[in-house]
Amino acid sequence: MSTPVQYSLNVKGIERDAMPADVLLVGAGPANLACAIHLARLLQQKGIEGKSILVLEKAAEVGEHTLSGAVMNPKGIAALFPDWRERGCPVEADVTWDGFELMRSKTGSTRLTGALVPPQFKNAGKVIVSMNQVVQWMKAEAEKLGVQVFPGFPAAEILFETVDGVERVVGVQTRDSGVDKHGEQKGTFQAGMNITAPITVFGEGPRGHLAKHLVKRHKLDAGKNPQTYGTGIKEIWEIPAERGQEWLGRVLHTTGYPTGLDAYAGGWVYGMKENKLSIGFVIGLDHWDAKLDPHALFVQWKQHPAIAKLLEGGKVLRYGAKTVPEGGYFSMPRLYGDGYVLVGDTAGFLNASILKGVHLAIQSGMLAAEAIAEAVASNDASAAKLKRYDELFEASWAKEELYGVRNWRQAFEGGVVGGMLDVPFQMLTGGRGLVARRKGHADHTTTRPVSMSRFTKPVYDDSKSMDKLTDVYHSGTIHEEDQKPHLLVLDTSICVTRCTTEFGNPCQHFCPAAVYEWPKEGAPAPGKGPTINFSNCVHCKTCDIADPYENIEWVVPEGGGGPKYHGM
Ligand code: SF4
């Protein structure tokens, strides 16, 4: 069990500027932007003026770190803006066709269409979007209401204050910039600021690095299942025009190859404008194989004839990777505390049965906004007041949806067969299935010794088989090189004394951006762990989740560092 430690690369013991806000939101994803928009409107309706709502975002521009498939259920955005289409919310296409590909082998497959598509994969009424563009549009809508959005400001630490024995969150400290790789201040040094607020909203996306410590520190996960994640790998392709037109608005999901019955995994193909395809593959990180390589699985999947023929004659434009919180209702942490709430992926608002979370993220932000507006009106940001958010959630359609699939993901922990046996019972019993409440395991505990690994890497011998470094180039990721790595290996001796023999250093496999590099032969120098190519990092958080010793800590790099998911 890890102790609740909050890591940060900031310089200690220096003077810092302070900036007060009334409500501070960490992360400019769909949940936080929905929260800010709805809150601004609610405060206006209540006649409360002069309150500052401030959103911090670690990316240089809002949306650059936002990655999703994405087929969006418009239920969420329509609740926020009933006229979302007329207002100009960017949409790639309405879904016009669903397919479900059963990949039986390396080359064989059967495609189901129409009534044969499983209900979870029917998307009539949904829209294909680029979430990068959707959040940019939401940011503009928020600014029209007076919300301040500050991109390039990564939150590095949570600020706590204890009064009368009660610890409360009172804001965050942003990351210092201009510190070299040895920790020395450069001529460009700028100290991070203490941004204080009575209420802080954590919407950092999956495995938020601040929320992770808050959950441990305040035991927000007491009595809950461990959160379980998948890693999603995505590319945007441009394909020949005739095929591009044919696929506009089409949605194809796949199961089977290359993981077979071993893992909770699957792929997608979504038809976008301008002859583009969004393609991707998600693998559950509770997989047992120490050599599991999500990127290599994605390559194998692209090499399957059912996918390869779609990509023929095309070229890759963009690449990205991100984790997905799949655990569902029983894995959600307590949503509130003294001075704070958790929203969106950070709080586990995702329906894994349909692999959709945007509508739930937006709804979580709106519900949080209602509770925050009441807290602001009564000048009371205590946990007892912010509990209102949880009560609103429990009475909402979001709870109904998540509770209806409450045992979904855990039923697949032992593999696809067990899950498929339980699914019909879940559908008949409103999500219960054969067991009232299934338990789960944290992903870092499920890895088996490397001697048991069966994973073999694909042969990269065709135009669809980019290696990791080529794909990293397509992510546009960039970091200031002369800074301390934002990936902390907490005890490098574990890497070389235990991990090498027990698990074969899985970080070199599971990272989809080739960040962790081990010598091809022999061990690293004494006291050294892997070479960490931190500049490659695409901020997916897989290493923070999947390392079997919980020995890797992801913290924020200097402002603006990371991928550039334009159009993703
Ligand atoms: Fe993802 Fe970690 Fe690799 Fe960065 S270093 S890309 S967070 S696995």
mmCIF file with all atom_site columns, N, CA, C and O in Angstrom, residues 535-558:
data_model
loop_
_atom_site.group_PDB
_atom_site.id
_atom_site.type_symbol
_atom_site.label_atom_id
_atom_site.label_alt_id
_atom_site.label_comp_id
_atom_site.label_asym_id
_atom_site.label_entity_id
_atom_site.label_seq_id
_atom_site.pdbx_PDB_ins_code
_atom_site.Cartn_x
_atom_site.Cartn_y
_atom_site.Cartn_z
_atom_site.occupancy
_atom_site.B_iso_or_equiv
_atom_site.pdbx_formal_charge
_atom_site.auth_seq_id
_atom_site.auth_comp_id
_atom_site.auth_asym_id
_atom_site.auth_atom_id
_atom_site.pdbx_PDB_model_num
ATOM 1  N N  . SER A 1 535 ? 10.947 13.232 -23.376 1.00 0.00 ? 535 SER A N  1
ATOM 2  C CA . SER A 1 535 ? 10.411 14.123 -24.419 1.00 0.00 ? 535 SER A CA 1
ATOM 3  C C  . SER A 1 535 ? 9.366  13.431 -25.279 1.00 0.00 ? 535 SER A C  1
ATOM 4  O O  . SER A 1 535 ? 8.525  14.085 -25.889 1.00 0.00 ? 535 SER A O  1
ATOM 5  N N  . ASN A 1 536 ? 9.453  12.093 -25.363 1.00 0.00 ? 536 ASN A N  1
ATOM 6  C CA . ASN A 1 536 ? 8.496  11.352 -26.196 1.00 0.00 ? 536 ASN A CA 1
ATOM 7  C C  . ASN A 1 536 ? 7.117  11.230 -25.562 1.00 0.00 ? 536 ASN A C  1
ATOM 8  O O  . ASN A 1 536 ? 6.162  10.844 -26.236 1.00 0.00 ? 536 ASN A O  1
ATOM 9  N N  . CYS A 1 537 ? 7.021  11.508 -24.282 1.00 0.00 ? 537 CYS A N  1
ATOM 10 C CA . CYS A 1 537 ? 5.802  11.163 -23.530 1.00 0.00 ? 537 CYS A CA 1
ATOM 11 C C  . CYS A 1 537 ? 4.566  11.843 -24.123 1.00 0.00 ? 537 CYS A C  1
ATOM 12 O O  . CYS A 1 537 ? 4.569  13.036 -24.392 1.00 0.00 ? 537 CYS A O  1
ATOM 13 N N  . VAL A 1 538 ? 3.496  11.046 -24.279 1.00 0.00 ? 538 VAL A N  1
ATOM 14 C CA . VAL A 1 538 ? 2.232  11.596 -24.792 1.00 0.00 ? 538 VAL A CA 1
ATOM 15 C C  . VAL A 1 538 ? 1.188  11.709 -23.675 1.00 0.00 ? 538 VAL A C  1
ATOM 16 O O  . VAL A 1 538 ? -0.002 11.854 -23.946 1.00 0.00 ? 538 VAL A O  1
ATOM 17 N N  . HIS A 1 539 ? 1.641  11.609 -22.418 1.00 0.00 ? 539 HIS A N  1
ATOM 18 C CA . HIS A 1 539 ? 0.794  11.854 -21.248 1.00 0.00 ? 539 HIS A CA 1
ATOM 19 C C  . HIS A 1 539 ? -0.375 10.869 -21.157 1.00 0.00 ? 539 HIS A C  1
ATOM 20 O O  . HIS A 1 539 ? -1.460 11.240 -20.716 1.00 0.00 ? 539 HIS A O  1
ATOM 21 N N  . CYS A 1 540 ? -0.136 9.605  -21.537 1.00 0.00 ? 540 CYS A N  1
ATOM 22 C CA . CYS A 1 540 ? -1.244 8.642  -21.500 1.00 0.00 ? 540 CYS A CA 1
ATOM 23 C C  . CYS A 1 540 ? -1.488 8.096  -20.102 1.00 0.00 ? 540 CYS A C  1
ATOM 24 O O  . CYS A 1 540 ? -2.567 7.617  -19.807 1.00 0.00 ? 540 CYS A O  1
ATOM 25 N N  . LYS A 1 541 ? -0.459 8.089  -19.233 1.00 0.00 ? 541 LYS A N  1
ATOM 26 C CA . LYS A 1 541 ? -0.508 7.630  -17.830 1.00 0.00 ? 541 LYS A CA 1
ATOM 27 C C  . LYS A 1 541 ? -0.433 6.109  -17.676 1.00 0.00 ? 541 LYS A C  1
ATOM 28 O O  . LYS A 1 541 ? -0.602 5.594  -16.558 1.00 0.00 ? 541 LYS A O  1
ATOM 29 N N  . THR A 1 542 ? -0.193 5.383  -18.746 1.00 0.00 ? 542 THR A N  1
ATOM 30 C CA . THR A 1 542 ? -0.129 3.920  -18.626 1.00 0.00 ? 542 THR A CA 1
ATOM 31 C C  . THR A 1 542 ? 0.928  3.487  -17.615 1.00 0.00 ? 542 THR A C  1
ATOM 32 O O  . THR A 1 542 ? 0.699  2.580  -16.807 1.00 0.00 ? 542 THR A O  1
ATOM 33 N N  . CYS A 1 543 ? 2.092  4.136  -17.636 1.00 0.00 ? 543 CYS A N  1
ATOM 34 C CA . CYS A 1 543 ? 3.183  3.717  -16.741 1.00 0.00 ? 543 CYS A CA 1
ATOM 35 C C  . CYS A 1 543 ? 2.815  3.938  -15.282 1.00 0.00 ? 543 CYS A C  1
ATOM 36 O O  . CYS A 1 543 ? 3.135  3.110  -14.421 1.00 0.00 ? 543 CYS A O  1
ATOM 37 N N  . ASP A 1 544 ? 2.126  5.020  -15.009 1.00 0.00 ? 544 ASP A N  1
ATOM 38 C CA . ASP A 1 544 ? 1.724  5.337  -13.636 1.00 0.00 ? 544 ASP A CA 1
ATOM 39 C C  . ASP A 1 544 ? 0.742  4.286  -13.109 1.00 0.00 ? 544 ASP A C  1
ATOM 40 O O  . ASP A 1 544 ? 0.706  3.994  -11.916 1.00 0.00 ? 544 ASP A O  1
ATOM 41 N N  . ILE A 1 545 ? -0.013 3.698  -14.025 1.00 0.00 ? 545 ILE A N  1
ATOM 42 C CA . ILE A 1 545 ? -1.040 2.724  -13.642 1.00 0.00 ? 545 ILE A CA 1
ATOM 43 C C  . ILE A 1 545 ? -0.494 1.297  -13.627 1.00 0.00 ? 545 ILE A C  1
ATOM 44 O O  . ILE A 1 545 ? -0.767 0.527  -12.703 1.00 0.00 ? 545 ILE A O  1
ATOM 45 N N  . ALA A 1 546 ? 0.265  0.929  -14.655 1.00 0.00 ? 546 ALA A N  1
ATOM 46 C CA . ALA A 1 546 ? 0.548  -0.498 -14.899 1.00 0.00 ? 546 ALA A CA 1
ATOM 47 C C  . ALA A 1 546 ? 1.848  -0.999 -14.300 1.00 0.00 ? 546 ALA A C  1
ATOM 48 O O  . ALA A 1 546 ? 2.064  -2.220 -14.265 1.00 0.00 ? 546 ALA A O  1
ATOM 49 N N  . ASP A 1 547 ? 2.726  -0.119 -13.845 1.00 0.00 ? 547 ASP A N  1
ATOM 50 C CA . ASP A 1 547 ? 3.985  -0.628 -13.290 1.00 0.00 ? 547 ASP A CA 1
ATOM 51 C C  . ASP A 1 547 ? 3.691  -1.554 -12.108 1.00 0.00 ? 547 ASP A C  1
ATOM 52 O O  . ASP A 1 547 ? 3.010  -1.147 -11.159 1.00 0.00 ? 547 ASP A O  1
ATOM 53 N N  . PRO A 1 548 ? 4.199  -2.790 -12.130 1.00 0.00 ? 548 PRO A N  1
ATOM 54 C CA . PRO A 1 548 ? 3.795  -3.761 -11.104 1.00 0.00 ? 548 PRO A CA 1
ATOM 55 C C  . PRO A 1 548 ? 4.209  -3.398 -9.694  1.00 0.00 ? 548 PRO A C  1
ATOM 56 O O  . PRO A 1 548 ? 3.643  -3.911 -8.729  1.00 0.00 ? 548 PRO A O  1
ATOM 57 N N  . TYR A 1 549 ? 5.204  -2.525 -9.520  1.00 0.00 ? 549 TYR A N  1
ATOM 58 C CA . TYR A 1 549 ? 5.620  -2.113 -8.175  1.00 0.00 ? 549 TYR A CA 1
ATOM 59 C C  . TYR A 1 549 ? 5.108  -0.715 -7.825  1.00 0.00 ? 549 TYR A C  1
ATOM 60 O O  . TYR A 1 549 ? 5.519  -0.147 -6.807  1.00 0.00 ? 549 TYR A O  1
ATOM 61 N N  . GLU A 1 550 ? 4.295  -0.139 -8.642  1.00 0.00 ? 550 GLU A N  1
ATOM 62 C CA . GLU A 1 550 ? 3.867  1.266  -8.492  1.00 0.00 ? 550 GLU A CA 1
ATOM 63 C C  . GLU A 1 550 ? 5.086  2.156  -8.301  1.00 0.00 ? 550 GLU A C  1
ATOM 64 O O  . GLU A 1 550 ? 5.117  3.047  -7.443  1.00 0.00 ? 550 GLU A O  1
ATOM 65 N N  . ASN A 1 551 ? 6.090  1.910  -9.116  1.00 0.00 ? 551 ASN A N  1
ATOM 66 C CA . ASN A 1 551 ? 7.396  2.553  -8.934  1.00 0.00 ? 551 ASN A CA 1
ATOM 67 C C  . ASN A 1 551 ? 7.580  3.749  -9.866  1.00 0.00 ? 551 ASN A C  1
ATOM 68 O O  . ASN A 1 551 ? 8.618  4.387  -9.857  1.00 0.00 ? 551 ASN A O  1
ATOM 69 N N  . ILE A 1 552 ? 6.567  4.002  -10.712 1.00 0.00 ? 552 ILE A N  1
ATOM 70 C CA . ILE A 1 552 ? 6.667  5.131  -11.647 1.00 0.00 ? 552 ILE A CA 1
ATOM 71 C C  . ILE A 1 552 ? 5.594  6.147  -11.292 1.00 0.00 ? 552 ILE A C  1
ATOM 72 O O  . ILE A 1 552 ? 4.420  5.799  -11.143 1.00 0.00 ? 552 ILE A O  1
ATOM 73 N N  . GLU A 1 553 ? 6.027  7.367  -11.181 1.00 0.00 ? 553 GLU A N  1
ATOM 74 C CA . GLU A 1 553 ? 5.114  8.455  -10.825 1.00 0.00 ? 553 GLU A CA 1
ATOM 75 C C  . GLU A 1 553 ? 5.132  9.469  -11.967 1.00 0.00 ? 553 GLU A C  1
ATOM 76 O O  . GLU A 1 553 ? 6.182  10.028 -12.298 1.00 0.00 ? 553 GLU A O  1
ATOM 77 N N  . TRP A 1 554 ? 3.959  9.696  -12.551 1.00 0.00 ? 554 TRP A N  1
ATOM 78 C CA . TRP A 1 554 ? 3.847  10.719 -13.600 1.00 0.00 ? 554 TRP A CA 1
ATOM 79 C C  . TRP A 1 554 ? 3.519  12.050 -12.925 1.00 0.00 ? 554 TRP A C  1
ATOM 80 O O  . TRP A 1 554 ? 2.542  12.141 -12.173 1.00 0.00 ? 554 TRP A O  1
ATOM 81 N N  . VAL A 1 555 ? 4.326  13.074 -13.168 1.00 0.00 ? 555 VAL A N  1
ATOM 82 C CA . VAL A 1 555 ? 3.989  14.412 -12.675 1.00 0.00 ? 555 VAL A CA 1
ATOM 83 C C  . VAL A 1 555 ? 3.983  15.370 -13.868 1.00 0.00 ? 555 VAL A C  1
ATOM 84 O O  . VAL A 1 555 ? 4.474  15.030 -14.947 1.00 0.00 ? 555 VAL A O  1
ATOM 85 N N  . VAL A 1 556 ? 3.458  16.561 -13.675 1.00 0.00 ? 556 VAL A N  1
ATOM 86 C CA . VAL A 1 556 ? 3.344  17.449 -14.836 1.00 0.00 ? 556 VAL A CA 1
ATOM 87 C C  . VAL A 1 556 ? 4.704  18.012 -15.246 1.00 0.00 ? 556 VAL A C  1
ATOM 88 O O  . VAL A 1 556 ? 5.496  18.412 -14.390 1.00 0.00 ? 556 VAL A O  1
ATOM 89 N N  . PRO A 1 557 ? 4.964  18.062 -16.543 1.00 0.00 ? 557 PRO A N  1
ATOM 90 C CA . PRO A 1 557 ? 6.157  18.748 -17.033 1.00 0.00 ? 557 PRO A CA 1
ATOM 91 C C  . PRO A 1 557 ? 5.918  20.254 -17.060 1.00 0.00 ? 557 PRO A C  1
ATOM 92 O O  . PRO A 1 557 ? 4.831  20.731 -16.712 1.00 0.00 ? 557 PRO A O  1
ATOM 93 N N  . GLU A 1 558 ? 6.923  20.982 -17.498 1.00 0.00 ? 558 GLU A N  1
ATOM 94 C CA . GLU A 1 558 ? 6.751  22.433 -17.635 1.00 0.00 ? 558 GLU A CA 1
ATOM 95 C C  . GLU A 1 558 ? 5.595  22.748 -18.579 1.00 0.00 ? 558 GLU A C  1
ATOM 96 O O  . GLU A 1 558 ? 5.285  21.973 -19.488 1.00 0.00 ? 558 GLU A O  1
#
